[in-house]
Amino acid sequence: MELIVFAAASLTETLTAIGETYSAENPGVTFRFNFDSSGTLKTQIQEGADCDLFISAGQKQMDQLDGGLDGQEGAGMVDHATRVDLLQNKVVLCVPKGNPKGVKSFDGLAKALAAHKVLMAMGNADVPVGQYTQRILAHYGLDEAALAQAGCISYGSNVREVAAQVCEASVDCGMVYATDAKAESLAQVDAATDAMCGRVAYPVAALKAAPEHALAVEFVDFLQTGAAAGRFEDAGFTVLAKA
């Protein structure tokens, strides 16, 4: 049996390793992973792509597919009874090696952006990490559109693209998840609080039309076991749901 898993790009290495562990314990079960921005994955599911399980890096994308929430676009595609908030991450401010512009905090970044003295990388508006970044900009009273027009913002279609821009030093700083910063060995200079951008939770759920619905439900349960939790924690996630 093949389980088709659509998951946020920030889960690439960790979830692949967990899938290998599950397959070793359950011979005959294989995985087909699709890692991308949660917004892109949500759209693919709405357009009819085969998918057994969805793990989003934001509530908005899952809400738009959730049959348990009335009035949502695409509602009815997610099996609401299987939905659980699995993980928590943090949005962190990262800088290239050597930190050429001396960005040391969100407060300092806000001042530098207001003065049009730095180039910051962030996710697109349909990407959860981009939406969290928008909230941080709003927290500081910064106008994203004006900053983009002034050439102070560089965009990425998912969190890995944002991290790559920081790693390559094509920008002065960038906002990514703590787990991606750790995976890419990026220098973190500050972490956003919940008051700045909200809780960064990753919901998981099986799809109602999942080709392997029963297996998807079993894997949701496995993701809440100690074996999976250890992998997530090693990657820098906080585990919210444990069986």
Coordinates of N, CA and C in Angstrom, one line a residue:
M1 N 0.8 -1.2 0.0 CA 0.0 0.0 0.0 C 0.9 1.2 0.0
E2 N 0.4 2.3 -0.7 CA 1.2 3.5 -0.8 C 0.3 4.6 -0.1
L3 N 1.0 5.3 0.8 CA 0.3 6.4 1.5 C 0.8 7.7 0.9
I4 N -0.1 8.6 0.4 CA 0.3 9.8 -0.2 C 0.1 10.9 0.8
V5 N 1.3 11.6 1.1 CA 1.3 12.6 2.2 C 1.7 13.9 1.6
F6 N 0.8 14.9 1.8 CA 1.1 16.3 1.4 C 1.5 17.0 2.7
A7 N 2.7 17.6 2.7 CA 3.2 18.2 3.9 C 4.0 19.4 3.7
A8 N 4.0 20.3 4.6 CA 4.7 21.6 4.6 C 6.2 21.3 4.3
A9 N 6.8 22.2 3.5 CA 8.2 22.0 3.1 C 9.2 21.9 4.3
S10 N 8.8 22.6 5.4 CA 9.7 22.6 6.6 C 9.7 21.2 7.3
L11 N 8.9 20.2 6.8 CA 8.9 18.9 7.4 C 9.7 17.9 6.5
T12 N 10.3 18.3 5.5 CA 10.9 17.4 4.5 C 11.8 16.3 5.1
E13 N 12.8 16.7 5.7 CA 13.8 15.7 6.2 C 13.2 14.9 7.4
T14 N 12.5 15.5 8.3 CA 12.0 14.8 9.5 C 10.9 13.8 9.1
L15 N 9.9 14.2 8.3 CA 8.8 13.4 7.9 C 9.3 12.2 7.0
T16 N 10.3 12.5 6.2 CA 10.9 11.4 5.4 C 11.5 10.3 6.3
A17 N 12.2 10.7 7.3 CA 12.8 9.8 8.2 C 11.7 9.0 9.0
I18 N 10.7 9.7 9.4 CA 9.6 9.0 10.1 C 8.9 8.0 9.2
G19 N 8.7 8.4 8.0 CA 8.1 7.5 7.0 C 9.0 6.2 6.8
E20 N 10.3 6.3 6.8 CA 11.2 5.2 6.7 C 11.0 4.3 7.9
T21 N 10.9 4.9 9.1 CA 10.7 4.1 10.3 C 9.4 3.3 10.3
Y22 N 8.3 4.0 9.8 CA 7.0 3.4 9.8 C 7.0 2.2 8.8
S23 N 7.7 2.4 7.6 CA 7.7 1.4 6.6 C 8.5 0.2 7.1
A24 N 9.6 0.4 7.9 CA 10.3 -0.7 8.5 C 9.5 -1.5 9.4
E25 N 8.6 -0.8 10.2 CA 7.8 -1.5 11.1 C 6.5 -2.1 10.5
N26 N 6.2 -1.6 9.3 CA 5.0 -2.1 8.6 C 5.3 -2.5 7.1
P27 N 6.0 -3.6 6.9 CA 6.4 -4.0 5.6 C 5.2 -4.0 4.6
G28 N 5.5 -3.5 3.4 CA 4.4 -3.4 2.4 C 3.8 -2.0 2.3
V29 N 4.1 -1.1 3.3 CA 3.6 0.3 3.3 C 4.7 1.2 2.7
T30 N 4.5 1.9 1.7 CA 5.4 2.8 1.1 C 4.8 4.2 1.2
F31 N 5.6 5.2 0.9 CA 5.2 6.6 1.0 C 5.5 7.4 -0.3
R32 N 4.5 8.2 -0.7 CA 4.8 9.2 -1.7 C 4.6 10.6 -1.1
F33 N 5.7 11.3 -0.9 CA 5.6 12.6 -0.2 C 5.5 13.7 -1.2
N34 N 4.8 14.7 -0.9 CA 4.7 16.0 -1.7 C 5.0 17.1 -0.7
F35 N 6.2 17.6 -0.8 CA 6.5 18.7 0.1 C 6.5 20.1 -0.6
D36 N 5.8 21.0 -0.1 CA 5.8 22.4 -0.7 C 5.1 23.3 0.3
S37 N 4.9 24.5 -0.1 CA 4.2 25.5 0.7 C 2.8 25.0 1.0
S38 N 2.3 25.2 2.2 CA 0.9 24.8 2.6 C -0.1 25.3 1.6
G39 N 0.1 26.5 1.2 CA -0.9 27.1 0.2 C -1.0 26.4 -1.1
T40 N 0.2 26.0 -1.6 CA 0.3 25.3 -2.9 C -0.4 23.9 -2.7
L41 N -0.1 23.3 -1.6 CA -0.6 21.9 -1.3 C -2.1 22.0 -1.2
K42 N -2.6 23.0 -0.5 CA -4.0 23.2 -0.3 C -4.7 23.3 -1.6
T43 N -4.2 24.1 -2.5 CA -4.8 24.3 -3.9 C -4.8 23.0 -4.7
Q44 N -3.7 22.3 -4.6 CA -3.6 21.0 -5.3 C -4.7 20.0 -4.8
I45 N -4.9 20.0 -3.5 CA -6.0 19.1 -3.0 C -7.3 19.6 -3.5
Q46 N -7.6 20.9 -3.4 CA -8.9 21.4 -3.9 C -9.1 21.1 -5.4
E47 N -8.0 21.0 -6.1 CA -8.1 20.7 -7.6 C -8.2 19.3 -7.9
G48 N -8.2 18.4 -6.8 CA -8.5 17.0 -7.1 C -7.3 16.1 -7.0
A49 N -6.1 16.6 -6.6 CA -4.9 15.7 -6.5 C -5.2 14.6 -5.5
D50 N -4.7 13.4 -5.8 CA -4.8 12.3 -4.8 C -4.0 12.6 -3.6
C51 N -4.6 12.5 -2.4 CA -3.9 12.8 -1.2 C -4.6 12.0 -0.1
D52 N -3.8 11.4 0.8 CA -4.3 10.7 1.9 C -4.3 11.5 3.2
L53 N -3.2 12.3 3.3 CA -2.9 13.0 4.6 C -2.3 14.3 4.3
F54 N -2.8 15.4 5.0 CA -2.3 16.7 4.8 C -1.8 17.2 6.2
I55 N -0.5 17.8 6.1 CA 0.1 18.4 7.3 C 0.4 19.8 6.9
S56 N -0.3 20.8 7.5 CA -0.1 22.2 7.1 C 0.8 22.9 8.2
A57 N 1.5 23.9 7.7 CA 2.3 24.7 8.6 C 1.4 25.9 9.2
G58 N 0.1 25.9 8.8 CA -0.7 27.0 9.3 C -2.2 26.5 9.4
Q59 N -2.9 27.1 10.3 CA -4.3 26.7 10.5 C -5.2 27.1 9.3
K60 N -4.9 28.2 8.7 CA -5.7 28.8 7.6 C -5.9 27.8 6.5
Q61 N -4.8 27.2 6.0 CA -4.9 26.2 4.9 C -5.7 25.0 5.3
M62 N -5.5 24.5 6.5 CA -6.3 23.3 6.9 C -7.8 23.7 7.1
D63 N -8.0 24.9 7.6 CA -9.4 25.4 7.8 C -10.2 25.4 6.5
Q64 N -9.4 25.8 5.4 CA -10.1 26.0 4.1 C -10.5 24.6 3.5
L65 N -10.0 23.5 4.1 CA -10.4 22.2 3.6 C -11.2 21.4 4.6
D66 N -11.4 22.0 5.8 CA -12.0 21.3 6.9 C -13.5 21.2 6.8
G67 N -14.1 20.0 6.7 CA -15.5 19.8 6.6 C -16.2 20.1 7.9
G68 N -15.5 20.2 9.0 CA -16.1 20.5 10.3 C -16.3 22.0 10.5
L69 N -15.9 22.8 9.6 CA -16.0 24.3 9.7 C -16.9 24.8 8.6
D70 N -18.0 25.3 9.0 CA -19.0 25.8 8.1 C -18.6 27.1 7.4
G71 N -18.9 27.2 6.1 CA -18.7 28.4 5.4 C -17.3 28.6 4.8
Q72 N -16.4 27.6 5.0 CA -15.1 27.6 4.5 C -15.0 27.1 3.0
E73 N -14.2 27.8 2.2 CA -14.0 27.4 0.8 C -13.4 26.0 0.8
G74 N -14.0 25.1 0.1 CA -13.5 23.7 0.0 C -13.8 22.9 1.2
A75 N -14.6 23.4 2.1 CA -15.0 22.7 3.3 C -15.6 21.3 2.9
G76 N -15.3 20.3 3.6 CA -15.8 19.0 3.4 C -14.8 18.0 2.9
M77 N -13.6 18.5 2.6 CA -12.5 17.6 2.0 C -11.7 16.9 3.1
V78 N -11.6 17.6 4.3 CA -10.9 17.0 5.4 C -11.8 16.2 6.3
D79 N -11.3 15.1 6.8 CA -12.0 14.3 7.8 C -11.8 15.0 9.2
H80 N -12.7 15.8 9.6 CA -12.5 16.6 10.8 C -12.2 15.8 12.0
A81 N -12.8 14.6 12.1 CA -12.6 13.8 13.3 C -11.1 13.4 13.5
T82 N -10.3 13.4 12.4 CA -8.9 13.0 12.5 C -8.0 14.2 12.7
R83 N -8.5 15.4 12.7 CA -7.7 16.6 12.8 C -7.1 16.8 14.2
V84 N -5.8 17.1 14.2 CA -5.2 17.4 15.5 C -4.0 18.3 15.3
D85 N -3.8 19.2 16.2 CA -2.6 20.1 16.2 C -1.4 19.3 16.6
L86 N -0.6 19.0 15.7 CA 0.5 18.0 16.0 C 1.8 18.7 16.5
L87 N 2.2 19.8 15.9 CA 3.5 20.4 16.3 C 3.4 21.9 16.4
Q88 N 4.4 22.4 17.1 CA 4.5 23.9 17.1 C 6.0 24.3 16.7
N89 N 6.1 25.4 16.0 CA 7.4 25.9 15.5 C 7.5 27.3 16.0
K90 N 8.6 27.9 15.7 CA 8.8 29.3 16.0 C 9.3 30.0 14.7
V91 N 8.9 31.3 14.5 CA 9.4 32.1 13.5 C 10.6 32.8 14.0
V92 N 11.8 32.7 13.3 CA 13.0 33.3 13.8 C 13.6 34.2 12.7
L93 N 14.4 35.2 13.2 CA 15.1 36.1 12.3 C 16.5 35.6 12.2
C94 N 16.9 35.4 10.9 CA 18.2 34.8 10.6 C 19.0 35.8 9.7
V95 N 20.3 35.6 9.8 CA 21.2 36.5 9.0 C 22.2 35.6 8.3
P96 N 22.8 36.1 7.3 CA 23.9 35.4 6.6 C 25.1 35.3 7.5
K97 N 26.1 34.5 7.1 CA 27.3 34.4 7.8 C 28.0 35.8 7.9
G98 N 28.5 36.1 9.1 CA 29.1 37.4 9.3 C 28.2 38.5 9.6
N99 N 26.9 38.4 9.3 CA 25.9 39.4 9.5 C 26.3 40.8 9.1
P100 N 26.6 40.9 7.8 CA 27.1 42.2 7.2 C 26.4 43.5 7.7
K101 N 25.1 43.4 7.8 CA 24.3 44.6 8.1 C 24.1 44.7 9.6
G102 N 24.6 43.8 10.4 CA 24.5 43.9 11.9 C 23.1 43.8 12.4
V103 N 22.2 43.0 11.8 CA 20.8 42.9 12.2 C 20.9 42.0 13.5
K104 N 20.4 42.5 14.6 CA 20.5 41.7 15.8 C 19.2 41.4 16.5
S105 N 18.1 42.0 16.1 CA 16.8 41.8 16.7 C 15.7 42.2 15.8
F106 N 14.4 41.8 16.1 CA 13.3 42.3 15.4 C 13.1 43.8 15.6
D107 N 13.4 44.3 16.8 CA 13.3 45.7 17.0 C 14.2 46.5 16.1
G108 N 15.5 46.0 16.0 CA 16.5 46.6 15.2 C 16.1 46.5 13.7
L109 N 15.6 45.3 13.3 CA 15.2 45.1 11.9 C 14.0 46.1 11.5
A110 N 13.1 46.3 12.4 CA 12.0 47.2 12.2 C 12.5 48.6 11.9
K111 N 13.4 49.1 12.7 CA 14.0 50.4 12.4 C 14.7 50.5 11.1
A112 N 15.5 49.4 10.8 CA 16.3 49.4 9.6 C 15.4 49.3 8.4
L113 N 14.3 48.6 8.5 CA 13.3 48.5 7.4 C 12.6 49.9 7.2
A114 N 12.2 50.5 8.2 CA 11.6 51.8 8.2 C 12.5 52.8 7.5
A115 N 13.8 52.6 7.7 CA 14.8 53.6 7.1 C 15.3 53.1 5.7
H116 N 14.7 52.0 5.2 CA 15.0 51.4 3.9 C 16.5 51.1 3.8
K117 N 17.1 50.5 4.9 CA 18.5 50.2 5.0 C 18.9 48.7 4.9
V118 N 17.8 47.8 4.8 CA 18.1 46.4 4.7 C 17.2 45.7 3.7
L119 N 17.6 44.6 3.2 CA 16.8 43.7 2.3 C 16.5 42.5 3.1
M120 N 15.2 42.2 3.3 CA 14.7 41.1 4.0 C 14.0 40.1 3.2
A121 N 14.2 38.8 3.4 CA 13.5 37.7 2.7 C 12.4 37.3 3.5
M122 N 11.2 37.0 2.8 CA 10.1 36.5 3.5 C 9.2 35.6 2.6
G123 N 8.3 34.8 3.1 CA 7.5 34.0 2.3 C 6.4 34.8 1.6
N124 N 5.9 34.3 0.5 CA 4.8 34.9 -0.2 C 3.5 34.9 0.7
A125 N 2.6 35.7 0.3 CA 1.4 35.9 1.1 C 0.5 34.6 1.3
D126 N 0.7 33.7 0.3 CA -0.1 32.4 0.4 C 0.6 31.3 1.2
V127 N 1.8 31.6 1.7 CA 2.7 30.7 2.5 C 2.5 31.0 3.9
P128 N 2.3 30.0 4.8 CA 2.2 30.3 6.2 C 3.3 31.1 6.8
V129 N 4.6 30.8 6.5 CA 5.7 31.6 7.0 C 5.6 33.1 6.6
G130 N 5.1 33.3 5.4 CA 4.8 34.6 4.9 C 3.7 35.3 5.6
Q131 N 2.7 34.6 6.0 CA 1.6 35.2 6.7 C 2.0 35.5 8.1
Y132 N 2.8 34.7 8.8 CA 3.3 35.0 10.1 C 4.2 36.2 10.0
T133 N 5.0 36.3 9.0 CA 5.9 37.5 8.8 C 5.1 38.8 8.6
Q134 N 4.0 38.7 7.9 CA 3.1 39.8 7.7 C 2.6 40.3 9.0
R135 N 2.2 39.4 9.9 CA 1.8 39.8 11.2 C 2.9 40.5 12.0
I136 N 4.1 40.0 11.9 CA 5.2 40.7 12.6 C 5.4 42.1 12.0
L137 N 5.3 42.3 10.7 CA 5.4 43.6 10.1 C 4.3 44.5 10.7
A138 N 3.1 44.0 10.7 CA 2.0 44.7 11.2 C 2.2 45.1 12.7
H139 N 2.7 44.2 13.4 CA 3.0 44.4 14.9 C 3.9 45.6 15.0
Y140 N 4.8 45.9 14.1 CA 5.7 47.0 14.2 C 5.2 48.2 13.4
G141 N 3.9 48.1 12.8 CA 3.4 49.2 12.1 C 4.0 49.5 10.8
L142 N 4.6 48.4 10.2 CA 5.3 48.6 8.9 C 4.4 48.2 7.7
D143 N 4.5 48.9 6.6 CA 3.7 48.7 5.4 C 4.4 47.8 4.5
E144 N 4.0 46.6 4.4 CA 4.7 45.6 3.5 C 4.7 46.1 2.1
A145 N 3.6 46.6 1.5 CA 3.6 47.0 0.1 C 4.6 48.1 -0.1
A146 N 4.7 49.0 0.8 CA 5.6 50.2 0.6 C 7.0 49.7 0.7
L147 N 7.3 48.7 1.6 CA 8.6 48.2 1.7 C 9.0 47.4 0.5
A148 N 8.1 46.7 -0.1 CA 8.4 45.9 -1.3 C 8.7 46.8 -2.4
Q149 N 7.9 47.9 -2.5 CA 8.1 48.9 -3.6 C 9.4 49.6 -3.5
A150 N 9.9 49.7 -2.2 CA 11.2 50.4 -2.0 C 12.3 49.5 -2.2
G151 N 12.1 48.2 -2.5 CA 13.1 47.2 -2.7 C 13.7 46.7 -1.4
C152 N 12.9 46.7 -0.4 CA 13.4 46.2 0.9 C 13.0 44.7 1.2
I153 N 12.2 44.1 0.3 CA 11.7 42.8 0.6 C 11.9 41.9 -0.7
S154 N 12.4 40.7 -0.4 CA 12.6 39.6 -1.4 C 11.7 38.5 -1.0
Y155 N 11.0 37.9 -1.9 CA 10.0 36.9 -1.6 C 10.5 35.5 -2.0
G156 N 9.9 34.5 -1.3 CA 10.2 33.1 -1.6 C 8.8 32.3 -1.6
S157 N 8.7 31.3 -2.5 CA 7.5 30.6 -2.6 C 7.2 29.6 -1.5
N158 N 8.3 29.3 -0.8 CA 8.1 28.5 0.4 C 9.3 28.8 1.4
V159 N 9.2 28.2 2.6 CA 10.2 28.6 3.6 C 11.6 28.2 3.2
R160 N 11.8 27.1 2.4 CA 13.1 26.7 2.0 C 13.7 27.7 1.1
E161 N 12.9 28.3 0.2 CA 13.5 29.3 -0.7 C 13.9 30.6 0.1
V162 N 13.2 30.9 1.2 CA 13.6 32.0 2.0 C 14.9 31.7 2.7
A163 N 15.0 30.5 3.3 CA 16.2 30.1 3.9 C 17.4 30.1 3.0
A164 N 17.2 29.7 1.7 CA 18.3 29.6 0.7 C 18.8 31.0 0.5
Q165 N 17.9 32.0 0.4 CA 18.3 33.4 0.1 C 19.2 33.9 1.3
V166 N 18.9 33.5 2.5 CA 19.8 33.9 3.6 C 21.1 33.2 3.6
C167 N 21.0 31.9 3.3 CA 22.2 31.1 3.2 C 23.2 31.6 2.2
E168 N 22.6 32.0 1.1 CA 23.4 32.5 -0.1 C 23.9 34.0 0.1
A169 N 23.4 34.6 1.2 CA 23.7 36.0 1.4 C 23.2 36.9 0.3
S170 N 22.1 36.5 -0.4 CA 21.6 37.4 -1.4 C 20.6 38.4 -0.7
V171 N 20.4 38.3 0.6 CA 19.6 39.2 1.4 C 20.4 39.5 2.7
D172 N 19.9 40.5 3.4 CA 20.6 40.9 4.6 C 20.0 40.1 5.8
C173 N 18.8 39.6 5.7 CA 18.2 38.8 6.7 C 16.9 38.1 6.2
G174 N 16.3 37.2 7.0 CA 15.1 36.6 6.5 C 14.4 36.0 7.7
M175 N 13.1 35.8 7.5 CA 12.2 35.2 8.6 C 11.9 33.8 8.1
V176 N 12.3 32.8 8.9 CA 12.0 31.4 8.6 C 11.6 30.7 9.9
Y177 N 11.3 29.4 9.8 CA 11.0 28.6 11.0 C 12.3 28.2 11.7
A178 N 12.2 28.1 13.0 CA 13.4 27.7 13.8 C 14.0 26.3 13.3
T179 N 13.1 25.4 12.8 CA 13.5 24.1 12.4 C 14.3 24.2 11.1
D180 N 13.9 25.1 10.2 CA 14.6 25.3 8.9 C 16.0 26.0 9.2
A181 N 16.0 27.0 10.1 CA 17.2 27.6 10.5 C 18.2 26.6 11.0
K182 N 17.7 25.7 11.8 CA 18.6 24.6 12.4 C 19.1 23.7 11.3
A183 N 18.2 23.3 10.4 CA 18.5 22.4 9.3 C 19.6 23.0 8.4
E184 N 19.5 24.3 8.1 CA 20.4 25.0 7.2 C 21.6 25.6 8.0
S185 N 21.7 25.4 9.3 CA 22.7 26.0 10.1 C 22.8 27.5 9.9
L186 N 21.7 28.1 9.9 CA 21.6 29.6 9.8 C 21.8 30.2 11.2
A187 N 22.4 31.4 11.2 CA 22.5 32.2 12.4 C 21.2 32.8 12.8
Q188 N 20.7 32.4 14.0 CA 19.4 33.0 14.5 C 19.7 34.2 15.5
V189 N 19.1 35.3 15.2 CA 19.4 36.5 16.1 C 18.2 36.8 17.0
D190 N 17.0 36.3 16.7 CA 15.9 36.6 17.5 C 14.7 35.7 17.1
A191 N 13.8 35.5 18.1 CA 12.6 34.6 17.8 C 11.4 35.4 18.1
A192 N 10.4 35.3 17.3 CA 9.1 36.0 17.4 C 8.3 35.4 18.6
T193 N 7.6 36.2 19.3 CA 6.7 35.7 20.4 C 5.3 35.5 19.8
D194 N 4.5 34.8 20.5 CA 3.1 34.5 20.1 C 2.4 35.9 19.9
A195 N 2.7 36.8 20.7 CA 2.1 38.2 20.7 C 2.4 38.9 19.3
M196 N 3.5 38.5 18.7 CA 3.9 39.2 17.5 C 3.3 38.5 16.3
C197 N 3.1 37.2 16.3 CA 2.6 36.5 15.1 C 1.6 35.4 15.3
G198 N 1.3 35.1 16.6 CA 0.4 34.0 16.8 C 1.2 32.7 17.0
R199 N 0.5 31.7 17.5 CA 1.1 30.4 17.7 C 1.3 29.7 16.3
V200 N 2.5 29.2 16.1 CA 2.8 28.6 14.8 C 2.6 27.1 15.0
A201 N 1.3 26.7 14.8 CA 0.9 25.3 15.0 C 0.7 24.6 13.6
Y202 N 1.1 23.3 13.6 CA 1.0 22.4 12.4 C -0.2 21.4 12.6
P203 N -1.3 21.6 12.0 CA -2.4 20.6 12.1 C -2.2 19.5 11.1
V204 N -2.7 18.3 11.4 CA -2.6 17.2 10.5 C -4.0 16.6 10.5
A205 N -4.4 16.0 9.3 CA -5.7 15.4 9.2 C -5.7 14.5 7.9
A206 N -6.5 13.4 8.0 CA -6.7 12.6 6.8 C -7.7 13.3 5.9
L207 N -7.7 13.0 4.7 CA -8.7 13.5 3.7 C -9.9 12.5 3.6
K208 N -11.1 13.1 3.5 CA -12.2 12.2 3.4 C -12.2 11.3 2.2
A209 N -11.6 11.8 1.1 CA -11.5 11.0 -0.2 C -10.2 10.3 -0.3
A210 N -9.5 10.1 0.8 CA -8.2 9.5 0.8 C -8.3 8.1 0.2
P211 N -7.4 7.8 -0.8 CA -7.4 6.5 -1.4 C -7.1 5.4 -0.4
E212 N -6.3 5.7 0.6 CA -6.0 4.8 1.7 C -6.4 5.4 3.1
H213 N -7.7 5.6 3.2 CA -8.2 6.4 4.4 C -7.8 5.7 5.7
A214 N -8.0 4.4 5.8 CA -7.7 3.7 7.1 C -6.3 3.8 7.4
L215 N -5.4 3.6 6.4 CA -4.0 3.7 6.6 C -3.6 5.1 7.0
A216 N -4.2 6.1 6.4 CA -3.9 7.5 6.8 C -4.3 7.8 8.3
V217 N -5.4 7.3 8.7 CA -5.8 7.4 10.1 C -4.7 6.8 11.0
E218 N -4.3 5.6 10.7 CA -3.3 4.9 11.4 C -2.0 5.7 11.5
F219 N -1.6 6.3 10.4 CA -0.4 7.1 10.4 C -0.5 8.4 11.2
V220 N -1.7 9.0 11.2 CA -1.9 10.1 12.1 C -1.7 9.7 13.5
D221 N -2.1 8.5 13.9 CA -1.9 8.0 15.3 C -0.4 7.8 15.5
F222 N 0.3 7.3 14.5 CA 1.7 7.0 14.6 C 2.5 8.3 14.8
L223 N 2.1 9.3 14.2 CA 2.8 10.6 14.3 C 2.7 11.2 15.7
Q224 N 1.8 10.6 16.5 CA 1.6 11.1 17.9 C 2.3 10.2 18.9
T225 N 3.1 9.2 18.4 CA 3.8 8.2 19.3 C 5.1 8.8 19.7
G226 N 5.7 8.2 20.7 CA 7.0 8.6 21.2 C 8.1 8.5 20.1
A227 N 8.0 7.4 19.2 CA 9.0 7.3 18.2 C 9.0 8.5 17.2
A228 N 7.9 8.9 16.9 CA 7.8 10.1 16.0 C 8.1 11.4 16.7
A229 N 7.7 11.5 18.0 CA 7.9 12.7 18.8 C 9.4 12.9 18.9
G230 N 10.2 11.9 19.1 CA 11.7 12.0 19.2 C 12.3 12.6 18.0
R231 N 11.8 12.2 16.8 CA 12.3 12.8 15.6 C 12.0 14.2 15.4
F232 N 10.7 14.6 15.7 CA 10.3 16.0 15.6 C 11.1 16.9 16.6
E233 N 11.3 16.4 17.8 CA 12.0 17.2 18.8 C 13.4 17.4 18.4
D234 N 14.0 16.3 17.8 CA 15.4 16.4 17.4 C 15.6 17.5 16.3
A235 N 14.5 17.7 15.5 CA 14.5 18.7 14.4 C 14.2 20.1 15.0
G236 N 13.8 20.2 16.2 CA 13.5 21.5 16.8 C 12.1 21.9 17.0
F237 N 11.2 20.9 16.6 CA 9.7 21.2 16.8 C 9.4 21.0 18.3
T238 N 8.3 21.6 18.7 CA 7.6 21.2 20.0 C 6.5 20.4 19.7
V239 N 6.4 19.2 20.3 CA 5.3 18.3 20.0 C 4.1 18.6 20.8
L240 N 3.0 18.9 20.2 CA 1.7 19.3 20.9 C 0.8 18.1 21.2
A241 N 0.9 17.0 20.3 CA 0.0 15.9 20.5 C 0.8 14.6 20.6
K242 N 0.5 13.9 21.7 CA 1.2 12.7 22.0 C 0.1 11.6 22.4
A243 N 0.3 10.4 21.8 CA -0.7 9.4 22.1 C -0.5 8.8 23.5

